[in-house]
Amino acid sequence: MRVRLPSAADITTLAEARAAIDGLDAALATLLEHRAAVAAVVQGLKPVGGFAGRSPERERQIVEAMAERAPSLGPEHLARIMNAVIEAGLAAAERR
């Protein structure tokens, strides 16, 4: 999937900024839904799935890789974000 990200430098009005955020939020929601579906597959492949099968080392690796792409957020904030994403994905997998 290729998404054209709006350039913050090109935004000059509040309406443009809100439209850009709305587009980014829509793309983010689509990515989160897809991530949850793939994570559900992972849960089925693990010997112990669900919340008991969480791997702190793997989660640390995910956050470190993301921090390289989003340095302004930093690993501490990204760890909190990814914890919420992972927990939501696990809860969604349990409901399936």
N, CA, C and O atoms as a Tinker XYZ file with bonds, in Angstrom:
   384  protein
     1  N      0.856000   -1.169000    0.000000    73     2
     2  CA     0.000000    0.000000    0.000000    64     1     3
     3  C      0.900000    1.229000    0.000000    63     2     4     5
     4  O      1.826000    1.330000    0.805000    81     3
     5  N      0.629000    2.138000   -0.884000    73     3     6
     6  CA     1.380000    3.388000   -0.945000    64     5     7
     7  C      0.423000    4.539000   -0.641000    63     6     8     9
     8  O     -0.591000    4.716000   -1.316000    81     7
     9  N      0.761000    5.306000    0.372000    73     7    10
    10  CA    -0.048000    6.438000    0.793000    64     9    11
    11  C      0.779000    7.690000    0.605000    63    10    12    13
    12  O      1.935000    7.748000    1.025000    81    11
    13  N      0.191000    8.695000   -0.024000    73    11    14
    14  CA     0.882000    9.976000   -0.165000    64    13    15
    15  C      0.632000   10.779000    1.101000    63    14    16    17
    16  O     -0.495000   11.181000    1.391000    81    15
    17  N      1.695000   11.002000    1.840000    73    15    18
    18  CA     1.575000   11.739000    3.088000    64    17    19
    19  C      1.629000   13.238000    2.821000    63    18    20    21
    20  O      2.462000   13.707000    2.046000    81    19
    21  N      0.745000   13.980000    3.461000    73    19    22
    22  CA     0.781000   15.432000    3.269000    64    21    23
    23  C      2.043000   16.014000    3.901000    63    22    24    25
    24  O      2.495000   15.561000    4.952000    81    23
    25  N      2.588000   17.006000    3.253000    73    23    26
    26  CA     3.759000   17.680000    3.796000    64    25    27
    27  C      3.295000   18.796000    4.726000    63    26    28    29
    28  O      2.508000   19.657000    4.331000    81    27
    29  N      3.781000   18.776000    5.950000    73    27    30
    30  CA     3.405000   19.814000    6.907000    64    29    31
    31  C      3.801000   21.196000    6.399000    63    30    32    33
    32  O      3.141000   22.186000    6.715000    81    31
    33  N      4.868000   21.268000    5.617000    73    31    34
    34  CA     5.332000   22.554000    5.089000    64    33    35
    35  C      4.351000   23.158000    4.093000    63    34    36    37
    36  O      4.354000   24.369000    3.875000    81    35
    37  N      3.508000   22.318000    3.485000    73    35    38
    38  CA     2.550000   22.808000    2.485000    64    37    39
    39  C      1.218000   23.232000    3.092000    63    38    40    41
    40  O      0.372000   23.782000    2.388000    81    39
    41  N      1.019000   22.991000    4.362000    73    39    42
    42  CA    -0.253000   23.311000    5.017000    64    41    43
    43  C     -0.208000   24.754000    5.509000    63    42    44    45
    44  O      0.701000   25.156000    6.235000    81    43
    45  N     -1.218000   25.524000    5.091000    73    43    46
    46  CA    -1.215000   26.944000    5.459000    64    45    47
    47  C     -2.471000   27.387000    6.199000    63    46    48    49
    48  O     -2.516000   28.496000    6.731000    81    47
    49  N     -3.500000   26.525000    6.238000    73    47    50
    50  CA    -4.735000   26.914000    6.918000    64    49    51
    51  C     -5.161000   25.828000    7.902000    63    50    52    53
    52  O     -4.727000   24.679000    7.814000    81    51
    53  N     -6.007000   26.216000    8.826000    73    51    54
    54  CA    -6.541000   25.260000    9.784000    64    53    55
    55  C     -7.350000   24.178000    9.064000    63    54    56    57
    56  O     -7.269000   23.002000    9.419000    81    55
    57  N     -8.119000   24.571000    8.065000    73    55    58
    58  CA    -8.920000   23.598000    7.311000    64    57    59
    59  C     -8.025000   22.579000    6.603000    63    58    60    61
    60  O     -8.335000   21.388000    6.591000    81    59
    61  N     -6.928000   23.033000    6.020000    73    59    62
    62  CA    -5.989000   22.119000    5.367000    64    61    63
    63  C     -5.351000   21.178000    6.391000    63    62    64    65
    64  O     -5.177000   19.987000    6.132000    81    63
    65  N     -5.012000   21.723000    7.539000    73    63    66
    66  CA    -4.392000   20.914000    8.582000    64    65    67
    67  C     -5.359000   19.842000    9.071000    63    66    68    69
    68  O     -4.974000   18.686000    9.246000    81    67
    69  N     -6.609000   20.226000    9.289000    73    67    70
    70  CA    -7.603000   19.248000    9.751000    64    69    71
    71  C     -7.886000   18.201000    8.683000    63    70    72    73
    72  O     -8.053000   17.024000    9.003000    81    71
    73  N     -7.941000   18.606000    7.429000    73    71    74
    74  CA    -8.154000   17.647000    6.339000    64    73    75
    75  C     -6.983000   16.668000    6.265000    63    74    76    77
    76  O     -7.183000   15.472000    6.053000    81    75
    77  N     -5.775000   17.170000    6.437000    73    75    78
    78  CA    -4.598000   16.300000    6.416000    64    77    79
    79  C     -4.648000   15.305000    7.567000    63    78    80    81
    80  O     -4.361000   14.122000    7.382000    81    79
    81  N     -5.009000   15.779000    8.747000    73    79    82
    82  CA    -5.114000   14.887000    9.904000    64    81    83
    83  C     -6.208000   13.845000    9.687000    63    82    84    85
    84  O     -6.029000   12.675000   10.024000    81    83
    85  N     -7.339000   14.267000    9.127000    73    83    86
    86  CA    -8.419000   13.307000    8.855000    64    85    87
    87  C     -7.952000   12.212000    7.900000    63    86    88    89
    88  O     -8.277000   11.040000    8.094000    81    87
    89  N     -7.200000   12.582000    6.878000    73    87    90
    90  CA    -6.676000   11.597000    5.934000    64    89    91
    91  C     -5.671000   10.668000    6.590000    63    90    92    93
    92  O     -5.679000    9.460000    6.350000    81    91
    93  N     -4.814000   11.232000    7.412000    73    91    94
    94  CA    -3.837000   10.412000    8.136000    64    93    95
    95  C     -4.523000    9.467000    9.118000    63    94    96    97
    96  O     -4.129000    8.308000    9.251000    81    95
    97  N     -5.549000    9.965000    9.803000    73    95    98
    98  CA    -6.283000    9.110000   10.743000    64    97    99
    99  C     -6.983000    7.962000   10.015000    63    98   100   101
   100  O     -7.025000    6.842000   10.524000    81    99
   101  N     -7.531000    8.232000    8.834000    73    99   102
   102  CA    -8.173000    7.178000    8.049000    64   101   103
   103  C     -7.150000    6.115000    7.640000    63   102   104   105
   104  O     -7.421000    4.917000    7.728000    81   103
   105  N     -5.982000    6.560000    7.197000    73   103   106
   106  CA    -4.923000    5.614000    6.818000    64   105   107
   107  C     -4.452000    4.832000    8.036000    63   106   108   109
   108  O     -4.223000    3.626000    7.952000    81   107
   109  N     -4.308000    5.511000    9.162000    73   107   110
   110  CA    -3.870000    4.855000   10.390000    64   109   111
   111  C     -4.880000    3.799000   10.838000    63   110   112   113
   112  O     -4.491000    2.706000   11.250000    81   111
   113  N     -6.169000    4.116000   10.760000    73   111   114
   114  CA    -7.210000    3.153000   11.139000    64   113   115
   115  C     -7.151000    1.913000   10.250000    63   114   116   117
   116  O     -7.287000    0.790000   10.735000    81   115
   117  N     -6.949000    2.118000    8.957000    73   115   118
   118  CA    -6.840000    0.992000    8.025000    64   117   119
   119  C     -5.629000    0.137000    8.374000    63   118   120   121
   120  O     -5.722000   -1.090000    8.389000    81   119
   121  N     -4.504000    0.765000    8.651000    73   119   122
   122  CA    -3.296000    0.037000    9.030000    64   121   123
   123  C     -3.485000   -0.718000   10.349000    63   122   124   125
   124  O     -3.035000   -1.856000   10.482000    81   123
   125  N     -4.139000   -0.096000   11.311000    73   123   126
   126  CA    -4.367000   -0.755000   12.599000    64   125   127
   127  C     -5.280000   -1.965000   12.441000    63   126   128   129
   128  O     -5.057000   -2.993000   13.082000    81   127
   129  N     -6.299000   -1.859000   11.603000    73   127   130
   130  CA    -7.192000   -2.994000   11.357000    64   129   131
   131  C     -6.424000   -4.137000   10.710000    63   130   132   133
   132  O     -6.594000   -5.299000   11.081000    81   131
   133  N     -5.582000   -3.806000    9.746000    73   131   134
   134  CA    -4.780000   -4.827000    9.079000    64   133   135
   135  C     -3.776000   -5.443000   10.052000    63   134   136   137
   136  O     -3.566000   -6.656000   10.047000    81   135
   137  N     -3.163000   -4.615000   10.877000    73   135   138
   138  CA    -2.211000   -5.124000   11.864000    64   137   139
   139  C     -2.892000   -6.090000   12.820000    63   138   140   141
   140  O     -2.334000   -7.138000   13.146000    81   139
   141  N     -4.099000   -5.744000   13.273000    73   139   142
   142  CA    -4.831000   -6.616000   14.189000    64   141   143
   143  C     -5.135000   -7.961000   13.536000    63   142   144   145
   144  O     -5.056000   -8.999000   14.193000    81   143
   145  N     -5.482000   -7.950000   12.252000    73   143   146
   146  CA    -5.770000   -9.206000   11.548000    64   145   147
   147  C     -4.515000  -10.072000   11.444000    63   146   148   149
   148  O     -4.576000  -11.281000   11.665000    81   147
   149  N     -3.384000   -9.463000   11.111000    73   147   150
   150  CA    -2.132000  -10.227000   11.006000    64   149   151
   151  C     -1.692000  -10.704000   12.391000    63   150   152   153
   152  O     -1.204000  -11.826000   12.530000    81   151
   153  N     -1.857000   -9.876000   13.401000    73   151   154
   154  CA    -1.500000  -10.276000   14.765000    64   153   155
   155  C     -2.356000  -11.451000   15.230000    63   154   156   157
   156  O     -1.879000  -12.296000   15.987000    81   155
   157  N     -3.614000  -11.516000   14.787000    73   155   158
   158  CA    -4.468000  -12.652000   15.130000    64   157   159
   159  C     -3.902000  -13.941000   14.533000    63   158   160   161
   160  O     -3.970000  -14.999000   15.157000    81   159
   161  N     -3.345000  -13.851000   13.329000    73   159   162
   162  CA    -2.696000  -15.017000   12.720000    64   161   163
   163  C     -1.490000  -15.433000   13.563000    63   162   164   165
   164  O     -1.284000  -16.618000   13.825000    81   163
   165  N     -0.704000  -14.452000   13.981000    73   163   166
   166  CA     0.460000  -14.735000   14.825000    64   165   167
   167  C      0.017000  -15.470000   16.089000    63   166   168   169
   168  O      0.661000  -16.434000   16.502000    81   167
   169  N     -1.072000  -15.023000   16.703000    73   167   170
   170  CA    -1.551000  -15.658000   17.930000    64   169   171
   171  C     -1.888000  -17.128000   17.693000    63   170   172   173
   172  O     -1.662000  -17.970000   18.562000    81   171
   173  N     -2.424000  -17.430000   16.524000    73   171   174
   174  CA    -2.741000  -18.811000   16.190000    64   173   175
   175  C     -1.514000  -19.673000   15.938000    63   174   176   177
   176  O     -1.577000  -20.895000   16.074000    81   175
   177  N     -0.407000  -19.053000   15.575000    73   175   178
   178  CA     0.825000  -19.787000   15.286000    64   177   179
   179  C      1.697000  -20.014000   16.520000    63   178   180   181
   180  O      2.560000  -20.892000   16.518000    81   179
   181  N      1.476000  -19.234000   17.563000    73   179   182
   182  CA     2.284000  -19.358000   18.779000    64   181   183
   183  C      1.820000  -20.564000   19.602000    63   182   184   185
   184  O      0.641000  -20.916000   19.585000    81   183
   185  N      2.759000  -21.196000   20.325000    73   183   186
   186  CA     2.344000  -22.291000   21.209000    64   185   187
   187  C      1.435000  -21.793000   22.342000    63   186   188   189
   188  O      0.531000  -22.503000   22.781000    81   187
   189  N      1.689000  -20.563000   22.810000    73   187   190
   190  CA     0.846000  -19.929000   23.818000    64   189   191
   191  C      0.430000  -18.582000   23.244000    63   190   192   193
   192  O      1.268000  -17.705000   23.034000    81   191
   193  N     -0.845000  -18.423000   22.996000    73   191   194
   194  CA    -1.327000  -17.187000   22.383000    64   193   195
   195  C     -1.902000  -16.238000   23.414000    63   194   196   197
   196  O     -1.774000  -16.434000   24.622000    81   195
   197  N     -2.536000  -15.207000   22.896000    73   195   198
   198  CA    -3.193000  -14.227000   23.750000    64   197   199
   199  C     -2.210000  -13.413000   24.562000    63   198   200   201
   200  O     -1.031000  -13.303000   24.228000    81   199
   201  N     -2.728000  -12.846000   25.641000    73   199   202
   202  CA    -1.913000  -11.979000   26.486000    64   201   203
   203  C     -0.753000  -12.739000   27.122000    63   202   204   205
   204  O      0.303000  -12.157000   27.369000    81   203
   205  N     -0.940000  -14.050000   27.393000    73   203   206
   206  CA     0.123000  -14.860000   28.001000    64   205   207
   207  C      1.294000  -15.072000   27.044000    63   206   208   209
   208  O      2.410000  -15.352000   27.481000    81   207
   209  N      1.045000  -14.941000   25.749000    73   207   210
   210  CA     2.090000  -15.181000   24.761000    64   209   211
   211  C      2.878000  -13.944000   24.366000    63   210   212   213
   212  O      3.685000  -13.992000   23.437000    81   211
   213  N      2.655000  -12.852000   25.054000    73   211   214
   214  CA     3.380000  -11.617000   24.713000    64   213   215
   215  C      4.874000  -11.792000   24.928000    63   214   216   217
   216  O      5.316000  -12.488000   25.841000    81   215
   217  N      5.645000  -11.134000   24.053000    73   215   218
   218  CA     7.099000  -11.208000   24.140000    64   217   219
   219  C      7.667000   -9.807000   24.356000    63   218   220   221
   220  O      7.722000   -9.014000   23.416000    81   219
   221  N      8.089000   -9.493000   25.582000    73   219   222
   222  CA     8.664000   -8.172000   25.843000    64   221   223
   223  C      9.849000   -7.856000   24.927000    63   222   224   225
   224  O     10.019000   -6.710000   24.511000    81   223
   225  N     10.664000   -8.860000   24.611000    73   223   226
   226  CA    11.821000   -8.633000   23.740000    64   225   227
   227  C     11.356000   -8.230000   22.339000    63   226   228   229
   228  O     11.892000   -7.286000   21.758000    81   227
   229  N     10.367000   -8.936000   21.796000    73   227   230
   230  CA     9.844000   -8.607000   20.466000    64   229   231
   231  C      9.210000   -7.212000   20.474000    63   230   232   233
   232  O      9.388000   -6.444000   19.529000    81   231
   233  N      8.487000   -6.892000   21.516000    73   231   234
   234  CA     7.858000   -5.574000   21.613000    64   233   235
   235  C      8.920000   -4.469000   21.685000    63   234   236   237
   236  O      8.743000   -3.395000   21.111000    81   235
   237  N     10.028000   -4.741000   22.397000    73   235   238
   238  CA    11.125000   -3.767000   22.469000    64   237   239
   239  C     11.724000   -3.556000   21.088000    63   238   240   241
   240  O     12.020000   -2.424000   20.709000    81   239
   241  N     11.906000   -4.642000   20.327000    73   239   242
   242  CA    12.443000   -4.546000   18.970000    64   241   243
   243  C     11.519000   -3.716000   18.070000    63   242   244   245
   244  O     11.987000   -2.905000   17.271000    81   243
   245  N     10.226000   -3.922000   18.206000    73   243   246
   246  CA     9.256000   -3.165000   17.419000    64   245   247
   247  C      9.386000   -1.677000   17.724000    63   246   248   249
   248  O      9.439000   -0.853000   16.811000    81   247
   249  N      9.438000   -1.337000   19.007000    73   247   250
   250  CA     9.528000    0.067000   19.414000    64   249   251
   251  C     10.833000    0.686000   18.938000    63   250   252   253
   252  O     10.836000    1.824000   18.469000    81   251
   253  N     11.934000   -0.035000   19.047000    73   251   254
   254  CA    13.222000    0.496000   18.597000    64   253   255
   255  C     13.197000    0.779000   17.097000    63   254   256   257
   256  O     13.688000    1.816000   16.651000    81   255
   257  N     12.630000   -0.134000   16.324000    73   255   258
   258  CA    12.551000    0.071000   14.871000    64   257   259
   259  C     11.655000    1.262000   14.552000    63   258   260   261
   260  O     11.965000    2.049000   13.658000    81   259
   261  N     10.563000    1.398000   15.264000    73   259   262
   262  CA     9.662000    2.525000   15.023000    64   261   263
   263  C     10.306000    3.849000   15.425000    63   262   264   265
   264  O     10.090000    4.869000   14.770000    81   263
   265  N     11.091000    3.837000   16.496000    73   263   266
   266  CA    11.743000    5.062000   16.969000    64   265   267
   267  C     12.711000    5.613000   15.923000    63   266   268   269
   268  O     12.942000    6.821000   15.856000    81   267
   269  N     13.275000    4.722000   15.110000    73   267   270
   270  CA    14.149000    5.190000   14.038000    64   269   271
   271  C     13.357000    5.963000   12.978000    63   270   272   273
   272  O     13.883000    6.887000   12.358000    81   271
   273  N     12.107000    5.585000   12.774000    73   271   274
   274  CA    11.263000    6.251000   11.776000    64   273   275
   275  C     10.504000    7.443000   12.356000    63   274   276   277
   276  O     10.068000    8.328000   11.619000    81   275
   277  N     10.350000    7.459000   13.665000    73   275   278
   278  CA     9.592000    8.533000   14.316000    64   277   279
   279  C     10.391000    9.082000   15.500000    63   278   280   281
   280  O      9.955000    8.983000   16.647000    81   279
   281  N     11.557000    9.659000   15.219000    73   279   282
   282  CA    12.419000   10.113000   16.324000    64   281   283
   283  C     11.796000   11.217000   17.177000    63   282   284   285
   284  O     12.126000   11.334000   18.358000    81   283
   285  N     10.913000   12.019000   16.614000    73   283   286
   286  CA    10.321000   13.096000   17.419000    64   285   287
   287  C      9.386000   12.554000   18.497000    63   286   288   289
   288  O      9.128000   13.237000   19.488000    81   287
   289  N      8.874000   11.332000   18.315000    73   287   290
   290  CA     8.010000   10.738000   19.338000    64   289   291
   291  C      8.826000   10.076000   20.434000    63   290   292   293
   292  O      8.429000   10.086000   21.599000    81   291
   293  N      9.959000    9.505000   20.070000    73   291   294
   294  CA    10.840000    8.875000   21.048000    64   293   295
   295  C     10.334000    7.518000   21.504000    63   294   296   297
   296  O      9.139000    7.230000   21.431000    81   295
   297  N     11.254000    6.687000   21.975000    73   295   298
   298  CA    10.890000    5.325000   22.363000    64   297   299
   299  C      9.893000    5.248000   23.519000    63   298   300   301
   300  O      9.063000    4.339000   23.550000    81   299
   301  N      9.958000    6.177000   24.462000    73   299   302
   302  CA     9.041000    6.120000   25.608000    64   301   303
   303  C      7.593000    6.282000   25.164000    63   302   304   305
   304  O      6.726000    5.505000   25.565000    81   303
   305  N      7.330000    7.293000   24.334000    73   303   306
   306  CA     5.962000    7.509000   23.840000    64   305   307
   307  C      5.540000    6.373000   22.919000    63   306   308   309
   308  O      4.411000    5.891000   22.998000    81   307
   309  N      6.436000    5.951000   22.059000    73   307   310
   310  CA     6.101000    4.864000   21.139000    64   309   311
   311  C      5.818000    3.570000   21.890000    63   310   312   313
   312  O      4.953000    2.799000   21.474000    81   311
   313  N      6.520000    3.318000   22.979000    73   311   314
   314  CA     6.261000    2.115000   23.770000    64   313   315
   315  C      4.838000    2.142000   24.324000    63   314   316   317
   316  O      4.156000    1.118000   24.329000    81   315
   317  N      4.395000    3.292000   24.784000    73   315   318
   318  CA     3.024000    3.400000   25.306000    64   317   319
   319  C      2.004000    3.218000   24.181000    63   318   320   321
   320  O      0.994000    2.537000   24.353000    81   319
   321  N      2.280000    3.834000   23.029000    73   319   322
   322  CA     1.378000    3.702000   21.886000    64   321   323
   323  C      1.295000    2.245000   21.452000    63   322   324   325
   324  O      0.202000    1.712000   21.261000    81   323
   325  N      2.445000    1.605000   21.298000    73   323   326
   326  CA     2.453000    0.227000   20.817000    64   325   327
   327  C      1.868000   -0.736000   21.843000    63   326   328   329
   328  O      1.266000   -1.742000   21.465000    81   327
   329  N      2.029000   -0.454000   23.119000    73   327   330
   330  CA     1.381000   -1.277000   24.130000    64   329   331
   331  C     -0.130000   -1.242000   23.934000    63   330   332   333
   332  O     -0.789000   -2.281000   23.989000    81   331
   333  N     -0.679000   -0.055000   23.707000    73   331   334
   334  CA    -2.122000    0.072000   23.475000    64   333   335
   335  C     -2.538000   -0.644000   22.189000    63   334   336   337
   336  O     -3.571000   -1.312000   22.159000    81   335
   337  N     -1.746000   -0.508000   21.133000    73   335   338
   338  CA    -2.045000   -1.173000   19.864000    64   337   339
   339  C     -2.016000   -2.687000   20.037000    63   338   340   341
   340  O     -2.910000   -3.387000   19.562000    81   339
   341  N     -0.996000   -3.188000   20.711000    73   339   342
   342  CA    -0.861000   -4.633000   20.919000    64   341   343
   343  C     -2.014000   -5.160000   21.770000    63   342   344   345
   344  O     -2.594000   -6.197000   21.446000    81   343
   345  N     -2.349000   -4.466000   22.844000    73   343   346
   346  CA    -3.441000   -4.919000   23.697000    64   345   347
   347  C     -4.778000   -4.895000   22.960000    63   346   348   349
   348  O     -5.596000   -5.799000   23.130000    81   347
   349  N     -5.003000   -3.868000   22.147000    73   347   350
   350  CA    -6.241000   -3.816000   21.362000    64   349   351
   351  C     -6.301000   -4.943000   20.357000    63   350   352   353
   352  O     -7.358000   -5.536000   20.140000    81   351
   353  N     -5.168000   -5.239000   19.743000    73   351   354
   354  CA    -5.105000   -6.339000   18.778000    64   353   355
   355  C     -5.347000   -7.689000   19.428000    63   354   356   357
   356  O     -6.042000   -8.537000   18.868000    81   355
   357  N     -4.777000   -7.891000   20.607000    73   355   358
   358  CA    -5.003000   -9.140000   21.331000    64   357   359
   359  C     -6.466000   -9.287000   21.737000    63   358   360   361
   360  O     -7.038000  -10.373000   21.639000    81   359
   361  N     -7.063000   -8.200000   22.189000    73   359   362
   362  CA    -8.479000   -8.239000   22.560000    64   361   363
   363  C     -9.345000   -8.541000   21.337000    63   362   364   365
   364  O    -10.311000   -9.298000   21.433000    81   363
   365  N     -9.004000   -7.955000   20.191000    73   363   366
   366  CA    -9.750000   -8.221000   18.963000    64   365   367
   367  C     -9.595000   -9.685000   18.551000    63   366   368   369
   368  O    -10.556000  -10.310000   18.104000    81   367
   369  N     -8.386000  -10.229000   18.702000    73   367   370
   370  CA    -8.145000  -11.636000   18.355000    64   369   371
   371  C     -8.971000  -12.555000   19.243000    63   370   372   373
   372  O     -9.474000  -13.577000   18.775000    81   371
   373  N     -9.117000  -12.207000   20.509000    73   371   374
   374  CA    -9.906000  -13.030000   21.421000    64   373   375
   375  C    -11.391000  -13.013000   21.046000    63   374   376   377
   376  O    -12.097000  -14.000000   21.252000    81   375
   377  N    -11.863000  -11.884000   20.493000    73   375   378
   378  CA   -13.275000  -11.766000   20.117000    64   377   379
   379  C    -13.579000  -12.530000   18.827000    63   378   380   381
   380  O    -14.742000  -12.817000   18.541000    81   379
   381  N    -12.546000  -12.862000   18.047000    73   379   382
   382  CA   -12.777000  -13.549000   16.755000    64   381   383
   383  C    -13.156000  -14.977000   16.944000    63   382   384
   384  O    -13.383000  -15.689000   15.966000    81   383
